[in-house]
Amino acid sequence: GAVVSQHPSRVICKSGTSVKIECRSLDFQATTMFWYRQFPKQSLMLMATSNEGSKATYEQGVEKDKFLINHASLTLSTLTVTSAHPEDSSFYICSASWRGGPFQETQYFGPGTRLLVL
Amino acid sequence: GEDVEQSLFLSVREGDSSVINCTYTDSSSTYLYWYKQEPGAGLQLLTYIFSNMDMKQDQRLTVLLNKKDKHLSLRIADTQTGDSAIYFCAEVGGSQGNLIFGKGTKLSVKP
Protein backbone atom coordinates (compact mmCIF):
# COMPACT_ATOMS: atom_id res chain seq x y z
CA GLY A 1 0.00 0.00 0.00
CA ALA A 2 0.86 3.72 0.05
CA VAL A 3 1.91 4.03 -3.56
CA VAL A 4 2.76 7.39 -5.05
CA SER A 5 3.25 7.86 -8.76
CA GLN A 6 4.79 10.69 -10.74
CA HIS A 7 4.43 11.57 -14.38
CA PRO A 8 6.44 12.01 -16.47
CA SER A 9 9.45 10.12 -15.22
CA ARG A 10 11.75 12.01 -17.53
CA VAL A 11 11.32 15.18 -19.58
CA ILE A 12 13.57 17.19 -21.84
CA CYS A 13 12.42 20.64 -22.81
CA LYS A 14 13.69 23.80 -24.44
CA SER A 15 14.63 26.82 -22.41
CA GLY A 16 11.64 29.13 -21.91
CA THR A 17 8.97 26.46 -22.04
CA SER A 18 6.82 25.29 -19.13
CA VAL A 19 6.73 21.76 -17.78
CA LYS A 20 4.03 20.18 -15.63
CA ILE A 21 4.79 17.29 -13.30
CA GLU A 22 2.00 15.27 -11.73
CA CYS A 23 2.09 13.51 -8.39
CA ARG A 24 -0.65 11.04 -7.52
CA SER A 25 -1.38 8.98 -4.45
CA LEU A 26 -2.81 5.76 -5.85
CA ASP A 27 -4.30 3.99 -2.88
CA PHE A 28 -4.79 6.61 -0.21
CA GLN A 29 -6.00 10.16 0.20
CA ALA A 30 -3.06 12.48 0.69
CA THR A 31 -3.90 15.40 2.89
CA THR A 32 -0.42 16.80 2.41
CA MET A 33 1.97 16.57 -0.50
CA PHE A 34 5.55 17.75 -0.48
CA TRP A 35 7.74 18.69 -3.41
CA TYR A 36 11.48 18.16 -3.14
CA ARG A 37 14.34 18.88 -5.45
CA GLN A 38 17.55 16.93 -5.62
CA PHE A 39 20.71 18.11 -7.31
CA PRO A 40 23.27 15.48 -8.33
CA LYS A 41 24.96 13.79 -5.39
CA GLN A 42 23.11 15.95 -2.92
CA SER A 43 20.31 15.46 -0.48
CA LEU A 44 16.70 16.36 -1.05
CA MET A 45 15.70 19.90 -0.36
CA LEU A 46 12.09 20.79 0.32
CA MET A 47 10.63 23.24 -2.17
CA ALA A 48 7.05 23.53 -0.98
CA THR A 49 4.27 21.90 0.97
CA SER A 50 0.76 21.68 -0.36
CA ASN A 51 -2.42 20.85 1.48
CA GLU A 52 -5.51 19.92 -0.48
CA GLY A 53 -7.66 22.90 -1.25
CA SER A 54 -5.28 25.55 0.00
CA LYS A 55 -2.32 27.48 -1.32
CA ALA A 56 1.08 25.90 -1.19
CA THR A 57 3.63 27.03 1.36
CA TYR A 58 7.00 27.68 -0.24
CA GLU A 59 10.39 27.40 1.39
CA GLN A 60 12.61 30.41 1.55
CA GLY A 61 14.38 31.02 -1.73
CA VAL A 62 11.86 29.12 -3.87
CA GLU A 63 10.04 31.38 -6.33
CA LYS A 64 6.33 30.68 -6.15
CA ASP A 65 5.67 32.32 -9.53
CA LYS A 66 8.22 30.04 -11.15
CA PHE A 67 7.21 26.79 -9.45
CA LEU A 68 3.43 26.70 -9.51
CA ILE A 69 1.86 24.10 -7.28
CA ASN A 70 -1.74 22.99 -7.44
CA HIS A 71 -3.25 20.45 -5.06
CA ALA A 72 -6.70 20.14 -6.56
CA SER A 73 -7.75 16.89 -4.98
CA LEU A 74 -6.76 14.48 -2.25
CA THR A 75 -4.96 12.30 -4.77
CA LEU A 76 -3.31 14.77 -7.14
CA SER A 77 -0.79 17.57 -6.87
CA THR A 78 0.95 19.22 -9.80
CA LEU A 79 4.17 21.18 -10.04
CA THR A 80 4.58 23.43 -13.06
CA VAL A 81 8.03 24.79 -13.79
CA THR A 82 7.32 27.95 -15.76
CA SER A 83 9.76 29.42 -18.27
CA ALA A 84 12.27 26.71 -17.50
CA HIS A 85 15.98 27.44 -17.73
CA PRO A 86 18.97 25.09 -17.72
CA GLU A 87 19.59 25.79 -14.03
CA ASP A 88 16.18 24.27 -13.31
CA SER A 89 17.45 20.92 -14.54
CA SER A 90 17.17 18.61 -11.58
CA PHE A 91 15.42 15.60 -10.10
CA TYR A 92 12.03 16.53 -8.68
CA ILE A 93 10.45 14.18 -6.16
CA CYS A 94 7.07 14.42 -4.52
CA SER A 95 5.91 12.72 -1.37
CA ALA A 96 2.52 12.31 0.21
CA SER A 97 1.27 11.75 3.69
CA TRP A 98 -2.10 11.55 5.36
CA ARG A 99 -3.58 12.45 8.70
CA GLY A 100 -5.00 9.85 10.96
CA GLY A 101 -3.69 6.42 11.83
CA PRO A 102 -0.50 5.71 13.73
CA PHE A 103 1.87 6.75 10.99
CA GLN A 104 0.58 10.13 10.06
CA GLU A 105 4.05 11.59 9.80
CA THR A 106 5.24 8.98 7.37
CA GLN A 107 5.83 10.24 3.88
CA TYR A 108 5.71 8.04 0.84
CA PHE A 109 7.73 9.13 -2.14
CA GLY A 110 7.09 9.09 -5.82
CA PRO A 111 9.73 7.71 -8.19
CA GLY A 112 10.86 11.20 -9.19
CA THR A 113 10.93 13.18 -12.42
CA ARG A 114 14.20 14.03 -14.08
CA LEU A 115 13.99 17.38 -15.85
CA LEU A 116 16.58 18.45 -18.38
CA VAL A 117 16.28 21.94 -19.81
CA LEU A 118 18.31 22.56 -22.95
CA GLY B 1 17.75 24.67 12.64
CA GLU B 2 17.43 20.97 12.29
CA ASP B 3 20.33 19.07 10.84
CA VAL B 4 20.98 15.45 9.95
CA GLU B 5 24.52 14.18 9.42
CA GLN B 6 25.69 11.00 7.76
CA SER B 7 28.98 9.67 6.52
CA LEU B 8 29.06 9.83 2.72
CA PHE B 9 30.51 6.47 1.73
CA LEU B 10 30.60 2.88 2.94
CA SER B 11 32.13 -0.08 1.15
CA VAL B 12 31.60 -3.69 2.25
CA ARG B 13 32.02 -7.17 0.85
CA GLU B 14 29.05 -9.29 -0.11
CA GLY B 15 27.88 -11.31 2.88
CA ASP B 16 29.28 -8.90 5.47
CA SER B 17 27.17 -6.64 7.65
CA SER B 18 26.85 -2.95 6.82
CA VAL B 19 26.30 -0.30 9.45
CA ILE B 20 25.24 3.16 8.38
CA ASN B 21 25.29 5.86 11.04
CA CYS B 22 23.36 9.08 11.39
CA THR B 23 23.14 11.90 13.91
CA TYR B 24 20.24 14.30 14.15
CA THR B 25 19.44 17.42 16.11
CA ASP B 26 15.68 17.64 16.65
CA SER B 27 14.90 15.62 19.74
CA SER B 28 11.15 16.17 19.30
CA SER B 29 10.98 14.06 16.14
CA THR B 30 8.41 11.32 16.74
CA TYR B 31 9.67 9.06 14.00
CA LEU B 32 13.03 8.62 12.36
CA TYR B 33 13.32 7.07 8.94
CA TRP B 34 15.66 5.27 6.62
CA TYR B 35 15.10 5.64 2.89
CA LYS B 36 16.88 3.87 0.07
CA GLN B 37 17.54 5.44 -3.30
CA GLU B 38 18.74 3.34 -6.20
CA PRO B 39 20.47 5.08 -9.12
CA GLY B 40 18.09 7.35 -11.05
CA ALA B 41 15.11 6.38 -8.90
CA GLY B 42 13.02 7.96 -6.19
CA LEU B 43 13.13 7.15 -2.53
CA GLN B 44 11.87 3.95 -1.07
CA LEU B 45 10.87 3.84 2.59
CA LEU B 46 13.02 1.10 4.07
CA THR B 47 12.10 1.26 7.70
CA TYR B 48 11.33 3.66 10.50
CA ILE B 49 11.56 3.70 14.25
CA PHE B 50 9.32 5.35 16.78
CA SER B 51 11.22 7.65 19.10
CA ASN B 52 10.35 5.71 22.26
CA MET B 53 12.01 2.56 20.92
CA ASP B 54 15.67 1.62 21.18
CA MET B 55 15.71 -1.02 18.50
CA LYS B 56 13.64 -2.30 15.65
CA GLN B 57 14.36 -5.39 13.62
CA ASP B 58 12.84 -6.12 10.24
CA GLN B 59 14.29 -9.16 8.47
CA ARG B 60 17.87 -8.22 7.52
CA LEU B 61 17.50 -4.67 8.82
CA THR B 62 18.16 -3.56 12.38
CA VAL B 63 17.65 0.03 13.46
CA LEU B 64 19.23 1.25 16.68
CA LEU B 65 18.26 4.53 18.28
CA ASN B 66 20.20 6.29 21.01
CA LYS B 67 18.05 9.26 21.97
CA LYS B 68 20.51 10.58 24.49
CA ASP B 69 23.23 10.92 21.86
CA LYS B 70 20.73 11.59 19.02
CA HIS B 71 22.31 8.77 17.08
CA LEU B 72 20.55 6.45 14.68
CA SER B 73 22.05 3.50 12.87
CA LEU B 74 20.95 1.05 10.22
CA ARG B 75 22.50 -2.38 10.13
CA ILE B 76 22.05 -4.56 7.07
CA ALA B 77 22.92 -8.18 7.71
CA ASP B 78 24.31 -10.41 4.94
CA THR B 79 24.69 -7.47 2.58
CA GLN B 80 24.00 -8.28 -1.06
CA THR B 81 24.99 -6.52 -4.28
CA GLY B 82 21.35 -5.48 -4.65
CA ASP B 83 21.73 -3.43 -1.49
CA SER B 84 24.09 -1.05 -3.29
CA ALA B 85 22.33 2.31 -3.17
CA ILE B 86 22.28 5.59 -1.33
CA TYR B 87 20.71 5.44 2.12
CA PHE B 88 19.13 8.54 3.61
CA CYS B 89 18.41 9.08 7.24
CA ALA B 90 15.55 11.51 7.89
CA GLU B 91 13.75 13.13 10.77
CA VAL B 92 10.56 15.10 10.83
CA GLY B 93 11.25 18.77 11.21
CA GLY B 94 10.57 22.14 9.69
CA SER B 95 7.47 24.22 10.13
CA GLN B 96 5.47 22.06 7.71
CA GLY B 97 6.26 18.68 9.19
CA ASN B 98 8.44 17.85 6.25
CA LEU B 99 11.35 15.47 6.37
CA ILE B 100 14.85 16.74 6.94
CA PHE B 101 17.33 14.50 5.17
CA GLY B 102 20.95 13.74 5.64
CA LYS B 103 23.15 13.93 2.55
CA GLY B 104 22.95 10.18 2.11
CA THR B 105 25.47 7.36 2.51
CA LYS B 106 26.49 5.61 -0.66
CA LEU B 107 26.81 1.91 0.05
CA SER B 108 28.96 -0.07 -2.36
CA VAL B 109 28.88 -3.84 -2.09
CA LYS B 110 31.81 -5.72 -3.61
CA PRO B 111 31.35 -9.33 -4.70
Short mmCIF file of C-alpha atoms in Angstrom, two decimals, chain A residues 2-3 5-6 8 10 17 25 30 35 42 45-46 51-52 89 96 99 103 105 108 110 113-114:
data_model
loop_
_atom_site.label_atom_id
_atom_site.label_comp_id
_atom_site.label_asym_id
_atom_site.label_seq_id
_atom_site.Cartn_x
_atom_site.Cartn_y
_atom_site.Cartn_z
CA ALA A 2 0.86 3.72 0.05
CA VAL A 3 1.91 4.03 -3.56
CA SER A 5 3.25 7.86 -8.76
CA GLN A 6 4.79 10.69 -10.74
CA PRO A 8 6.44 12.01 -16.47
CA ARG A 10 11.75 12.01 -17.53
CA THR A 17 8.97 26.46 -22.04
CA SER A 25 -1.38 8.98 -4.45
CA ALA A 30 -3.06 12.48 0.69
CA TRP A 35 7.74 18.69 -3.41
CA GLN A 42 23.11 15.95 -2.92
CA MET A 45 15.70 19.90 -0.36
CA LEU A 46 12.09 20.79 0.32
CA ASN A 51 -2.42 20.85 1.48
CA GLU A 52 -5.51 19.92 -0.48
CA SER A 89 17.45 20.92 -14.54
CA ALA A 96 2.52 12.31 0.21
CA ARG A 99 -3.58 12.45 8.70
CA PHE A 103 1.87 6.75 10.99
CA GLU A 105 4.05 11.59 9.80
CA TYR A 108 5.71 8.04 0.84
CA GLY A 110 7.09 9.09 -5.82
CA THR A 113 10.93 13.18 -12.42
CA ARG A 114 14.20 14.03 -14.08
#
